[in-house]
Amino acid sequence: YMHPEVGVCSEDATLFGRNYFERASAPDVESMEEAEERAKILAEAAALKQLASDYMHPEVGVKTTDPTLFGRNYFNRYSAPETEEDEFADERAEILAEAVALKKSSVAYMHPEVGVCSEDATLFGRNYFERASAPDVESMEEAKERAKILAEAAALKQLASDYMHPEVGV
């Protein structure tokens, strides 16, 4: 203390080190279980962040470099066994066709400004039998009765003509 110009001489190597782990201001050391739990929580948080990012930005495509995704599909090849019964496949196709028709109908209903487009030649025909000004269709009995009345009227006309013109021979 009185002679600072004289350096300190020490030969013990442990005198020069400082213990950073057991000092009063050192952070607590976590156990192995706590470290594993912390790693799991951080991994789940990163996965949730990735899912939220994918949900909020659908314009970003899916990117992958996993070589197993480019493998051969052994289930959809031509020689693969049938995986679904035909009845279920037909029913599924009908349901999907109905869904497409319902979607088309709902789009047509919600957007009346879009005109109707058709290219079928049979759609341009005119129904002459069920229009408002069409005559009523007769039943078979009415048709027979009408024919009988017309035949009687023709006979009466002939008799009246014979009566009014006696000069015409028989």
XYZ file of C-alpha atoms in Angstrom:
170
model
C 0.000 0.000 0.000
C 2.815 2.352 0.779
C 4.837 1.435 -2.315
C 2.521 1.031 -5.327
C 5.417 0.986 -7.698
C 6.311 -2.447 -6.482
C 4.114 -4.967 -8.227
C 2.279 -7.786 -6.535
C 3.899 -11.143 -6.862
C 1.749 -14.211 -6.603
C 2.372 -17.751 -7.668
C -1.075 -19.303 -7.022
C -3.097 -19.494 -10.305
C -6.489 -19.526 -8.514
C -5.929 -16.035 -7.159
C -6.351 -14.401 -10.554
C -9.709 -15.908 -11.565
C -13.138 -14.488 -10.965
C -16.161 -16.726 -10.422
C -18.927 -15.381 -12.650
C -21.399 -18.183 -11.825
C -21.599 -17.994 -8.054
C -21.449 -14.274 -7.450
C -24.409 -12.552 -5.821
C -25.574 -10.849 -9.043
C -25.334 -14.029 -11.204
C -28.600 -15.268 -12.817
C -30.156 -18.463 -11.460
C -29.082 -21.663 -13.194
C -32.010 -23.661 -14.548
C -32.213 -27.412 -14.307
C -32.130 -29.775 -17.286
C -35.930 -30.326 -17.162
C -36.558 -26.596 -17.132
C -34.210 -26.144 -20.107
C -36.040 -28.855 -22.103
C -39.442 -27.353 -21.236
C -38.199 -23.907 -22.272
C -36.958 -25.308 -25.606
C -40.353 -26.958 -26.265
C -42.219 -23.742 -25.490
C -39.969 -21.738 -27.803
C -40.418 -24.333 -30.590
C -44.222 -24.189 -30.212
C -44.128 -20.385 -30.255
C -42.063 -20.433 -33.458
C -44.522 -22.896 -35.067
C -47.481 -20.712 -34.053
C -45.736 -17.657 -35.464
C -45.195 -19.498 -38.764
C -48.866 -20.577 -38.909
C -50.057 -17.045 -38.173
C -47.780 -15.691 -40.890
C -49.090 -18.279 -43.395
C -52.689 -17.423 -42.480
C -52.240 -13.664 -42.733
C -50.281 -13.793 -46.006
C -51.869 -16.362 -48.359
C -50.200 -14.716 -51.335
C -46.895 -16.227 -50.241
C -46.688 -19.678 -51.771
C -45.667 -22.886 -50.078
C -41.959 -23.526 -50.402
C -40.250 -26.802 -49.646
C -36.962 -28.496 -50.334
C -37.807 -31.846 -48.739
C -36.610 -34.526 -51.185
C -39.269 -36.974 -49.991
C -41.975 -34.764 -51.499
C -40.712 -35.488 -54.984
C -41.018 -39.273 -54.636
C -43.233 -41.558 -56.671
C -46.853 -41.981 -55.648
C -47.588 -45.684 -55.475
C -51.265 -45.209 -54.614
C -52.461 -43.301 -57.693
C -50.604 -45.225 -60.362
C -52.577 -47.108 -63.034
C -51.704 -50.536 -61.685
C -52.657 -49.643 -58.095
C -55.606 -51.502 -56.561
C -58.940 -49.710 -56.286
C -59.090 -47.849 -52.996
C -62.720 -46.735 -53.083
C -65.856 -48.604 -54.022
C -67.589 -47.523 -57.196
C -70.834 -46.737 -55.365
C -69.080 -44.277 -53.075
C -67.152 -42.770 -55.962
C -70.342 -42.310 -57.999
C -72.148 -40.817 -55.031
C -69.247 -38.450 -54.397
C -69.251 -37.413 -58.072
C -73.004 -36.728 -57.918
C -72.626 -34.693 -54.746
C -69.815 -32.655 -56.273
C -71.849 -32.088 -59.446
C -74.791 -30.903 -57.351
C -72.487 -28.600 -55.399
C -71.168 -27.115 -58.647
C -74.739 -26.600 -59.900
C -75.743 -24.966 -56.612
C -72.733 -22.684 -56.771
C -73.579 -21.706 -60.345
C -77.194 -21.061 -59.338
C -76.208 -18.961 -56.346
C -73.775 -16.913 -58.454
C -76.542 -16.319 -61.008
C -78.917 -15.282 -58.210
C -76.447 -12.952 -56.498
C -75.319 -11.287 -59.746
C -78.377 -10.534 -61.905
C -76.371 -8.042 -63.922
C -74.577 -10.941 -65.603
C -76.672 -11.986 -68.563
C -77.748 -15.508 -69.442
C -75.566 -17.104 -72.096
C -76.740 -20.173 -73.994
C -75.532 -21.911 -77.112
C -78.023 -24.769 -77.251
C -80.088 -24.593 -80.460
C -83.107 -26.186 -78.797
C -83.452 -23.217 -76.454
C -84.554 -20.938 -79.281
C -87.671 -22.960 -80.207
C -91.186 -21.770 -79.405
C -93.762 -23.882 -77.644
C -96.970 -23.444 -79.623
C -98.972 -25.818 -77.450
C -98.560 -24.340 -73.974
C -98.502 -20.623 -74.694
C -101.169 -18.369 -73.181
C -103.003 -17.864 -76.489
C -103.000 -21.555 -77.446
C -106.397 -23.252 -77.742
C -107.374 -25.723 -75.068
C -106.650 -29.345 -75.786
C -109.767 -31.452 -76.235
C -110.274 -34.817 -74.652
C -111.086 -37.873 -76.803
C -114.789 -37.710 -75.908
C -114.990 -34.034 -76.809
C -113.268 -34.702 -80.135
C -115.779 -37.472 -81.006
C -118.719 -35.262 -80.013
C -117.357 -32.409 -82.118
C -116.894 -34.664 -85.155
C -120.516 -35.917 -84.764
C -121.850 -32.329 -84.546
C -119.867 -31.255 -87.619
C -121.184 -34.261 -89.571
C -124.773 -33.377 -88.630
C -124.185 -29.728 -89.588
C -122.851 -30.809 -92.994
C -125.918 -32.997 -93.546
C -128.262 -30.141 -92.597
C -126.413 -27.808 -94.958
C -126.880 -30.294 -97.794
C -130.597 -30.625 -97.046
C -131.020 -26.839 -96.929
C -129.166 -26.476 -100.226
C -131.388 -29.145 -101.857
C -134.531 -27.443 -100.528
C -133.503 -23.944 -101.707
C -132.467 -25.099 -105.182
C -135.006 -27.627 -106.556
C -133.720 -27.029 -110.101
C -130.525 -28.916 -109.256
C -131.010 -32.592 -109.967
C -130.506 -35.373 -107.599
